[in-house]
């Protein structure tokens, strides 16, 4: 391996980018980075009826969010039609392809007849040796699959695999409207882009012999193939939405960190000893095809959630704030154009990140830091903010007002002085203060909350609590 390694990720823009596609992109990206090669992004949009610009934009957004930056592209197949037409004409001239005028109804009838006879319902070659060209009659162009022999593919993960040519029919490479088909353009593009390795899901394994024959007919070098296993749900069924296989950007919106998603997906089918958590640099250094297993990987949402929690705990607050800020806006805790700096947003993170499993959960527990109007637990407010607690709150306000160093340590000293003077337990002071400052019965440590809110906000909220107690 050297810097000539060229791999590609080629999603179809017919929907959202899902977990399986991301893992394929990740394995290609890591392989390229490990070998100092190139990672190419190609949008396979020849399915004109289903491809959309919205899907293309979502794919690009998801790739950027995950940090899977491409070196070349994104190329769109619909912008490369002249190249495909040129290659179709080449195969026609060489006798490797032919025009087929069979109608869909005729083809359906022949398939039914073949099935009745117990034969494989493949194209019967009616137009294979036809030389006439009737005017105005629509046609497709088919590739002439050799009638006998086998195609042997050397898969880097699965070894030598042989396919019987008799099992394949004459593949349509151009539709009646002149647009090319998937298996044909994949070969043309991979050859034109100098792709050296094709790393893709094993659901494409059945396409490989057809593509191998096309490489040979076009007289271009065939890349090395590596077909990775599918991802299954816990019930061993193919991964679907019911297993949690939502789009990648849905994981972003649910408060997952891109590093956690990447770390989780790389371990679905690849390993490096017993190591579970990797930095990006470690992944690039250690990644190799030799450590990919061909057995199906099982998607475990709980494991992904655990990894996400680990990353939330250990990511520096300022770095974490870049991902947290859009979540705070989405959850309505910050407004669009809020004007806060990333440093201000990062400030309360250290009090919230040790127990949160997602950024959404962390956001929901942070409202009191950012909102000026608190939402109170009314039962808790009625229970803890009483005339009995008012003198304690007044003592606290007076002491805090004279405090120059508003650190957790100094705040704690004040609390100790008050509970000693008033001869009460800490909870008798801390819980009313917690309600006054956060509106809730639970929060991070009360000294930390005061420190992070700062003197002015803390005193203001404590005064508001006293006003509420005094209200008729």
JSON list of N, CA and C in Angstrom, two decimals, residues 252-257 317-353 356 358-371 375:
[
{"chain": "A", "resi": 252, "resn": "UNK", "atom": "N", "xyz": [-27.68, 13.22, 15.66]},
{"chain": "A", "resi": 252, "resn": "UNK", "atom": "CA", "xyz": [-27.18, 14.56, 16.03]},
{"chain": "A", "resi": 252, "resn": "UNK", "atom": "C", "xyz": [-28.24, 15.33, 16.81]},
{"chain": "A", "resi": 253, "resn": "UNK", "atom": "N", "xyz": [-29.49, 15.31, 16.29]},
{"chain": "A", "resi": 253, "resn": "UNK", "atom": "CA", "xyz": [-30.57, 16.06, 16.92]},
{"chain": "A", "resi": 253, "resn": "UNK", "atom": "C", "xyz": [-30.98, 15.46, 18.26]},
{"chain": "A", "resi": 254, "resn": "UNK", "atom": "N", "xyz": [-30.71, 14.16, 18.45]},
{"chain": "A", "resi": 254, "resn": "UNK", "atom": "CA", "xyz": [-31.02, 13.52, 19.73]},
{"chain": "A", "resi": 254, "resn": "UNK", "atom": "C", "xyz": [-29.93, 13.77, 20.77]},
{"chain": "A", "resi": 255, "resn": "UNK", "atom": "N", "xyz": [-28.87, 14.46, 20.35]},
{"chain": "A", "resi": 255, "resn": "UNK", "atom": "CA", "xyz": [-27.83, 14.85, 21.31]},
{"chain": "A", "resi": 255, "resn": "UNK", "atom": "C", "xyz": [-26.65, 13.92, 21.38]},
{"chain": "A", "resi": 256, "resn": "UNK", "atom": "N", "xyz": [-26.38, 13.19, 20.29]},
{"chain": "A", "resi": 256, "resn": "UNK", "atom": "CA", "xyz": [-25.19, 12.35, 20.23]},
{"chain": "A", "resi": 256, "resn": "UNK", "atom": "C", "xyz": [-24.03, 13.15, 19.65]},
{"chain": "A", "resi": 257, "resn": "UNK", "atom": "N", "xyz": [-22.85, 12.86, 20.13]},
{"chain": "A", "resi": 257, "resn": "UNK", "atom": "CA", "xyz": [-21.64, 13.51, 19.61]},
{"chain": "A", "resi": 257, "resn": "UNK", "atom": "C", "xyz": [-21.13, 12.73, 18.40]},
{"chain": "A", "resi": 317, "resn": "UNK", "atom": "N", "xyz": [-15.04, 21.25, 27.90]},
{"chain": "A", "resi": 317, "resn": "UNK", "atom": "CA", "xyz": [-16.27, 22.04, 27.82]},
{"chain": "A", "resi": 317, "resn": "UNK", "atom": "C", "xyz": [-16.36, 22.97, 26.62]},
{"chain": "A", "resi": 318, "resn": "UNK", "atom": "N", "xyz": [-15.27, 23.66, 26.30]},
{"chain": "A", "resi": 318, "resn": "UNK", "atom": "CA", "xyz": [-15.34, 24.61, 25.19]},
{"chain": "A", "resi": 318, "resn": "UNK", "atom": "C", "xyz": [-15.58, 23.88, 23.87]},
{"chain": "A", "resi": 319, "resn": "UNK", "atom": "N", "xyz": [-14.95, 22.73, 23.69]},
{"chain": "A", "resi": 319, "resn": "UNK", "atom": "CA", "xyz": [-15.17, 21.92, 22.49]},
{"chain": "A", "resi": 319, "resn": "UNK", "atom": "C", "xyz": [-16.60, 21.37, 22.48]},
{"chain": "A", "resi": 320, "resn": "UNK", "atom": "N", "xyz": [-17.07, 20.94, 23.64]},
{"chain": "A", "resi": 320, "resn": "UNK", "atom": "CA", "xyz": [-18.41, 20.38, 23.74]},
{"chain": "A", "resi": 320, "resn": "UNK", "atom": "C", "xyz": [-19.47, 21.44, 23.44]},
{"chain": "A", "resi": 321, "resn": "UNK", "atom": "N", "xyz": [-19.19, 22.67, 23.80]},
{"chain": "A", "resi": 321, "resn": "UNK", "atom": "CA", "xyz": [-20.17, 23.75, 23.60]},
{"chain": "A", "resi": 321, "resn": "UNK", "atom": "C", "xyz": [-20.50, 23.95, 22.12]},
{"chain": "A", "resi": 322, "resn": "UNK", "atom": "N", "xyz": [-19.56, 23.65, 21.23]},
{"chain": "A", "resi": 322, "resn": "UNK", "atom": "CA", "xyz": [-19.81, 23.81, 19.80]},
{"chain": "A", "resi": 322, "resn": "UNK", "atom": "C", "xyz": [-20.95, 22.89, 19.35]},
{"chain": "A", "resi": 323, "resn": "UNK", "atom": "N", "xyz": [-21.03, 21.71, 19.93]},
{"chain": "A", "resi": 323, "resn": "UNK", "atom": "CA", "xyz": [-22.10, 20.76, 19.59]},
{"chain": "A", "resi": 323, "resn": "UNK", "atom": "C", "xyz": [-23.35, 21.04, 20.43]},
{"chain": "A", "resi": 324, "resn": "UNK", "atom": "N", "xyz": [-23.16, 21.59, 21.62]},
{"chain": "A", "resi": 324, "resn": "UNK", "atom": "CA", "xyz": [-24.28, 21.80, 22.54]},
{"chain": "A", "resi": 324, "resn": "UNK", "atom": "C", "xyz": [-25.11, 23.02, 22.15]},
{"chain": "A", "resi": 325, "resn": "UNK", "atom": "N", "xyz": [-24.47, 24.04, 21.62]},
{"chain": "A", "resi": 325, "resn": "UNK", "atom": "CA", "xyz": [-25.17, 25.30, 21.31]},
{"chain": "A", "resi": 325, "resn": "UNK", "atom": "C", "xyz": [-26.38, 25.09, 20.40]},
{"chain": "A", "resi": 326, "resn": "UNK", "atom": "N", "xyz": [-26.25, 24.35, 19.26]},
{"chain": "A", "resi": 326, "resn": "UNK", "atom": "CA", "xyz": [-27.45, 24.15, 18.43]},
{"chain": "A", "resi": 326, "resn": "UNK", "atom": "C", "xyz": [-28.54, 23.35, 19.13]},
{"chain": "A", "resi": 327, "resn": "UNK", "atom": "N", "xyz": [-28.16, 22.47, 20.04]},
{"chain": "A", "resi": 327, "resn": "UNK", "atom": "CA", "xyz": [-29.15, 21.72, 20.81]},
{"chain": "A", "resi": 327, "resn": "UNK", "atom": "C", "xyz": [-29.92, 22.67, 21.74]},
{"chain": "A", "resi": 328, "resn": "UNK", "atom": "N", "xyz": [-29.20, 23.58, 22.39]},
{"chain": "A", "resi": 328, "resn": "UNK", "atom": "CA", "xyz": [-29.84, 24.56, 23.27]},
{"chain": "A", "resi": 328, "resn": "UNK", "atom": "C", "xyz": [-30.83, 25.43, 22.50]},
{"chain": "A", "resi": 329, "resn": "UNK", "atom": "N", "xyz": [-30.48, 25.78, 21.29]},
{"chain": "A", "resi": 329, "resn": "UNK", "atom": "CA", "xyz": [-31.39, 26.57, 20.45]},
{"chain": "A", "resi": 329, "resn": "UNK", "atom": "C", "xyz": [-32.60, 25.73, 20.04]},
{"chain": "A", "resi": 330, "resn": "UNK", "atom": "N", "xyz": [-32.34, 24.50, 19.62]},
{"chain": "A", "resi": 330, "resn": "UNK", "atom": "CA", "xyz": [-33.42, 23.61, 19.18]},
{"chain": "A", "resi": 330, "resn": "UNK", "atom": "C", "xyz": [-34.40, 23.32, 20.31]},
{"chain": "A", "resi": 331, "resn": "UNK", "atom": "N", "xyz": [-33.89, 23.20, 21.53]},
{"chain": "A", "resi": 331, "resn": "UNK", "atom": "CA", "xyz": [-34.74, 22.92, 22.70]},
{"chain": "A", "resi": 331, "resn": "UNK", "atom": "C", "xyz": [-35.42, 24.18, 23.25]},
{"chain": "A", "resi": 332, "resn": "UNK", "atom": "N", "xyz": [-35.14, 25.34, 22.63]},
{"chain": "A", "resi": 332, "resn": "UNK", "atom": "CA", "xyz": [-35.79, 26.57, 23.05]},
{"chain": "A", "resi": 332, "resn": "UNK", "atom": "C", "xyz": [-35.20, 27.18, 24.30]},
{"chain": "A", "resi": 333, "resn": "UNK", "atom": "N", "xyz": [-34.04, 26.72, 24.70]},
{"chain": "A", "resi": 333, "resn": "UNK", "atom": "CA", "xyz": [-33.39, 27.25, 25.91]},
{"chain": "A", "resi": 333, "resn": "UNK", "atom": "C", "xyz": [-32.62, 28.52, 25.57]},
{"chain": "A", "resi": 334, "resn": "UNK", "atom": "N", "xyz": [-32.02, 28.54, 24.39]},
{"chain": "A", "resi": 334, "resn": "UNK", "atom": "CA", "xyz": [-31.44, 29.77, 23.85]},
{"chain": "A", "resi": 334, "resn": "UNK", "atom": "C", "xyz": [-32.21, 30.15, 22.61]},
{"chain": "A", "resi": 335, "resn": "UNK", "atom": "N", "xyz": [-32.31, 31.43, 22.35]},
{"chain": "A", "resi": 335, "resn": "UNK", "atom": "CA", "xyz": [-32.98, 31.88, 21.13]},
{"chain": "A", "resi": 335, "resn": "UNK", "atom": "C", "xyz": [-31.98, 31.97, 19.99]},
{"chain": "A", "resi": 336, "resn": "UNK", "atom": "N", "xyz": [-32.48, 31.97, 18.77]},
{"chain": "A", "resi": 336, "resn": "UNK", "atom": "CA", "xyz": [-31.62, 32.21, 17.61]},
{"chain": "A", "resi": 336, "resn": "UNK", "atom": "C", "xyz": [-30.99, 33.59, 17.78]},
{"chain": "A", "resi": 337, "resn": "UNK", "atom": "N", "xyz": [-29.71, 33.70, 17.47]},
{"chain": "A", "resi": 337, "resn": "UNK", "atom": "CA", "xyz": [-29.03, 34.98, 17.63]},
{"chain": "A", "resi": 337, "resn": "UNK", "atom": "C", "xyz": [-28.94, 35.44, 19.06]},
{"chain": "A", "resi": 338, "resn": "UNK", "atom": "N", "xyz": [-28.72, 34.49, 19.97]},
{"chain": "A", "resi": 338, "resn": "UNK", "atom": "CA", "xyz": [-28.71, 34.77, 21.41]},
{"chain": "A", "resi": 338, "resn": "UNK", "atom": "C", "xyz": [-27.56, 35.68, 21.85]},
{"chain": "A", "resi": 339, "resn": "UNK", "atom": "N", "xyz": [-26.48, 35.69, 21.09]},
{"chain": "A", "resi": 339, "resn": "UNK", "atom": "CA", "xyz": [-25.38, 36.60, 21.39]},
{"chain": "A", "resi": 339, "resn": "UNK", "atom": "C", "xyz": [-24.40, 36.11, 22.43]},
{"chain": "A", "resi": 340, "resn": "UNK", "atom": "N", "xyz": [-24.61, 34.93, 22.99]},
{"chain": "A", "resi": 340, "resn": "UNK", "atom": "CA", "xyz": [-23.67, 34.41, 23.98]},
{"chain": "A", "resi": 340, "resn": "UNK", "atom": "C", "xyz": [-22.42, 33.87, 23.30]},
{"chain": "A", "resi": 341, "resn": "UNK", "atom": "N", "xyz": [-21.29, 34.05, 23.93]},
{"chain": "A", "resi": 341, "resn": "UNK", "atom": "CA", "xyz": [-20.04, 33.49, 23.42]},
{"chain": "A", "resi": 341, "resn": "UNK", "atom": "C", "xyz": [-19.98, 32.01, 23.76]},
{"chain": "A", "resi": 342, "resn": "UNK", "atom": "N", "xyz": [-19.12, 31.28, 23.06]},
{"chain": "A", "resi": 342, "resn": "UNK", "atom": "CA", "xyz": [-18.95, 29.85, 23.36]},
{"chain": "A", "resi": 342, "resn": "UNK", "atom": "C", "xyz": [-18.40, 29.66, 24.77]},
{"chain": "A", "resi": 343, "resn": "UNK", "atom": "N", "xyz": [-17.63, 30.62, 25.25]},
{"chain": "A", "resi": 343, "resn": "UNK", "atom": "CA", "xyz": [-17.11, 30.53, 26.61]},
{"chain": "A", "resi": 343, "resn": "UNK", "atom": "C", "xyz": [-18.26, 30.60, 27.62]},
{"chain": "A", "resi": 344, "resn": "UNK", "atom": "N", "xyz": [-19.24, 31.48, 27.35]},
{"chain": "A", "resi": 344, "resn": "UNK", "atom": "CA", "xyz": [-20.39, 31.61, 28.25]},
{"chain": "A", "resi": 344, "resn": "UNK", "atom": "C", "xyz": [-21.24, 30.35, 28.22]},
{"chain": "A", "resi": 345, "resn": "UNK", "atom": "N", "xyz": [-21.39, 29.77, 27.04]},
{"chain": "A", "resi": 345, "resn": "UNK", "atom": "CA", "xyz": [-22.18, 28.55, 26.91]},
{"chain": "A", "resi": 345, "resn": "UNK", "atom": "C", "xyz": [-21.46, 27.38, 27.60]},
{"chain": "A", "resi": 346, "resn": "UNK", "atom": "N", "xyz": [-20.14, 27.38, 27.51]},
{"chain": "A", "resi": 346, "resn": "UNK", "atom": "CA", "xyz": [-19.36, 26.29, 28.10]},
{"chain": "A", "resi": 346, "resn": "UNK", "atom": "C", "xyz": [-19.31, 26.38, 29.63]},
{"chain": "A", "resi": 347, "resn": "UNK", "atom": "N", "xyz": [-19.56, 27.54, 30.17]},
{"chain": "A", "resi": 347, "resn": "UNK", "atom": "CA", "xyz": [-19.36, 27.77, 31.61]},
{"chain": "A", "resi": 347, "resn": "UNK", "atom": "C", "xyz": [-20.07, 26.76, 32.50]},
{"chain": "A", "resi": 348, "resn": "UNK", "atom": "N", "xyz": [-21.35, 26.44, 32.28]},
{"chain": "A", "resi": 348, "resn": "UNK", "atom": "CA", "xyz": [-22.01, 25.51, 33.21]},
{"chain": "A", "resi": 348, "resn": "UNK", "atom": "C", "xyz": [-21.80, 24.03, 32.89]},
{"chain": "A", "resi": 349, "resn": "UNK", "atom": "N", "xyz": [-21.10, 23.73, 31.80]},
{"chain": "A", "resi": 349, "resn": "UNK", "atom": "CA", "xyz": [-21.00, 22.34, 31.35]},
{"chain": "A", "resi": 349, "resn": "UNK", "atom": "C", "xyz": [-20.40, 21.43, 32.42]},
{"chain": "A", "resi": 350, "resn": "UNK", "atom": "N", "xyz": [-19.39, 21.90, 33.12]},
{"chain": "A", "resi": 350, "resn": "UNK", "atom": "CA", "xyz": [-18.71, 21.04, 34.11]},
{"chain": "A", "resi": 350, "resn": "UNK", "atom": "C", "xyz": [-19.64, 20.59, 35.23]},
{"chain": "A", "resi": 351, "resn": "UNK", "atom": "N", "xyz": [-20.75, 21.31, 35.42]},
{"chain": "A", "resi": 351, "resn": "UNK", "atom": "CA", "xyz": [-21.70, 20.92, 36.47]},
{"chain": "A", "resi": 351, "resn": "UNK", "atom": "C", "xyz": [-22.77, 19.96, 35.95]},
{"chain": "A", "resi": 352, "resn": "UNK", "atom": "N", "xyz": [-22.77, 19.71, 34.63]},
{"chain": "A", "resi": 352, "resn": "UNK", "atom": "CA", "xyz": [-23.86, 18.93, 34.02]},
{"chain": "A", "resi": 352, "resn": "UNK", "atom": "C", "xyz": [-23.39, 17.69, 33.28]},
{"chain": "A", "resi": 353, "resn": "UNK", "atom": "N", "xyz": [-22.11, 17.65, 32.90]},
{"chain": "A", "resi": 353, "resn": "UNK", "atom": "CA", "xyz": [-21.70, 16.64, 31.93]},
{"chain": "A", "resi": 353, "resn": "UNK", "atom": "C", "xyz": [-21.34, 15.28, 32.52]},
{"chain": "A", "resi": 356, "resn": "UNK", "atom": "N", "xyz": [-24.99, 13.17, 32.27]},
{"chain": "A", "resi": 356, "resn": "UNK", "atom": "CA", "xyz": [-25.85, 13.24, 31.09]},
{"chain": "A", "resi": 356, "resn": "UNK", "atom": "C", "xyz": [-25.46, 12.18, 30.06]},
{"chain": "A", "resi": 358, "resn": "UNK", "atom": "N", "xyz": [-26.99, 12.26, 26.90]},
{"chain": "A", "resi": 358, "resn": "UNK", "atom": "CA", "xyz": [-27.06, 12.96, 25.62]},
{"chain": "A", "resi": 358, "resn": "UNK", "atom": "C", "xyz": [-26.98, 14.46, 25.86]},
{"chain": "A", "resi": 359, "resn": "UNK", "atom": "N", "xyz": [-26.70, 15.19, 24.80]},
{"chain": "A", "resi": 359, "resn": "UNK", "atom": "CA", "xyz": [-26.65, 16.65, 24.90]},
{"chain": "A", "resi": 359, "resn": "UNK", "atom": "C", "xyz": [-28.04, 17.23, 25.12]},
{"chain": "A", "resi": 360, "resn": "UNK", "atom": "N", "xyz": [-29.07, 16.53, 24.66]},
{"chain": "A", "resi": 360, "resn": "UNK", "atom": "CA", "xyz": [-30.44, 16.99, 24.90]},
{"chain": "A", "resi": 360, "resn": "UNK", "atom": "C", "xyz": [-30.76, 16.91, 26.39]},
{"chain": "A", "resi": 361, "resn": "UNK", "atom": "N", "xyz": [-30.39, 15.78, 27.00]},
{"chain": "A", "resi": 361, "resn": "UNK", "atom": "CA", "xyz": [-30.60, 15.63, 28.44]},
{"chain": "A", "resi": 361, "resn": "UNK", "atom": "C", "xyz": [-29.85, 16.71, 29.21]},
{"chain": "A", "resi": 362, "resn": "UNK", "atom": "N", "xyz": [-28.64, 16.98, 28.77]},
{"chain": "A", "resi": 362, "resn": "UNK", "atom": "CA", "xyz": [-27.83, 18.00, 29.43]},
{"chain": "A", "resi": 362, "resn": "UNK", "atom": "C", "xyz": [-28.48, 19.38, 29.26]},
{"chain": "A", "resi": 363, "resn": "UNK", "atom": "N", "xyz": [-29.04, 19.62, 28.09]},
{"chain": "A", "resi": 363, "resn": "UNK", "atom": "CA", "xyz": [-29.70, 20.90, 27.84]},
{"chain": "A", "resi": 363, "resn": "UNK", "atom": "C", "xyz": [-30.92, 21.08, 28.73]},
{"chain": "A", "resi": 364, "resn": "UNK", "atom": "N", "xyz": [-31.70, 20.01, 28.85]},
{"chain": "A", "resi": 364, "resn": "UNK", "atom": "CA", "xyz": [-32.93, 20.10, 29.63]},
{"chain": "A", "resi": 364, "resn": "UNK", "atom": "C", "xyz": [-32.66, 20.38, 31.11]},
{"chain": "A", "resi": 365, "resn": "UNK", "atom": "N", "xyz": [-31.48, 20.00, 31.57]},
{"chain": "A", "resi": 365, "resn": "UNK", "atom": "CA", "xyz": [-31.12, 20.26, 32.97]},
{"chain": "A", "resi": 365, "resn": "UNK", "atom": "C", "xyz": [-30.41, 21.60, 33.16]},
{"chain": "A", "resi": 366, "resn": "UNK", "atom": "N", "xyz": [-30.27, 22.33, 32.07]},
{"chain": "A", "resi": 366, "resn": "UNK", "atom": "CA", "xyz": [-29.48, 23.57, 32.13]},
{"chain": "A", "resi": 366, "resn": "UNK", "atom": "C", "xyz": [-30.33, 24.83, 32.05]},
{"chain": "A", "resi": 367, "resn": "UNK", "atom": "N", "xyz": [-31.65, 24.66, 31.94]},
{"chain": "A", "resi": 367, "resn": "UNK", "atom": "CA", "xyz": [-32.51, 25.83, 31.69]},
{"chain": "A", "resi": 367, "resn": "UNK", "atom": "C", "xyz": [-32.25, 26.98, 32.64]},
{"chain": "A", "resi": 368, "resn": "UNK", "atom": "N", "xyz": [-32.10, 26.67, 33.93]},
{"chain": "A", "resi": 368, "resn": "UNK", "atom": "CA", "xyz": [-31.98, 27.74, 34.93]},
{"chain": "A", "resi": 368, "resn": "UNK", "atom": "C", "xyz": [-30.71, 28.57, 34.75]},
{"chain": "A", "resi": 369, "resn": "UNK", "atom": "N", "xyz": [-29.71, 28.00, 34.04]},
{"chain": "A", "resi": 369, "resn": "UNK", "atom": "CA", "xyz": [-28.49, 28.77, 33.81]},
{"chain": "A", "resi": 369, "resn": "UNK", "atom": "C", "xyz": [-28.72, 29.87, 32.77]},
{"chain": "A", "resi": 370, "resn": "UNK", "atom": "N", "xyz": [-29.57, 29.58, 31.79]},
{"chain": "A", "resi": 370, "resn": "UNK", "atom": "CA", "xyz": [-29.68, 30.46, 30.63]},
{"chain": "A", "resi": 370, "resn": "UNK", "atom": "C", "xyz": [-30.96, 31.29, 30.59]},
{"chain": "A", "resi": 371, "resn": "UNK", "atom": "N", "xyz": [-32.04, 30.78, 31.19]},
{"chain": "A", "resi": 371, "resn": "UNK", "atom": "CA", "xyz": [-33.31, 31.49, 31.10]},
{"chain": "A", "resi": 371, "resn": "UNK", "atom": "C", "xyz": [-33.47, 32.49, 32.25]},
{"chain": "A", "resi": 375, "resn": "UNK", "atom": "N", "xyz": [-38.98, 28.19, 35.37]},
{"chain": "A", "resi": 375, "resn": "UNK", "atom": "CA", "xyz": [-40.19, 27.37, 35.44]},
{"chain": "A", "resi": 375, "resn": "UNK", "atom": "C", "xyz": [-40.11, 26.58, 36.74]}
]
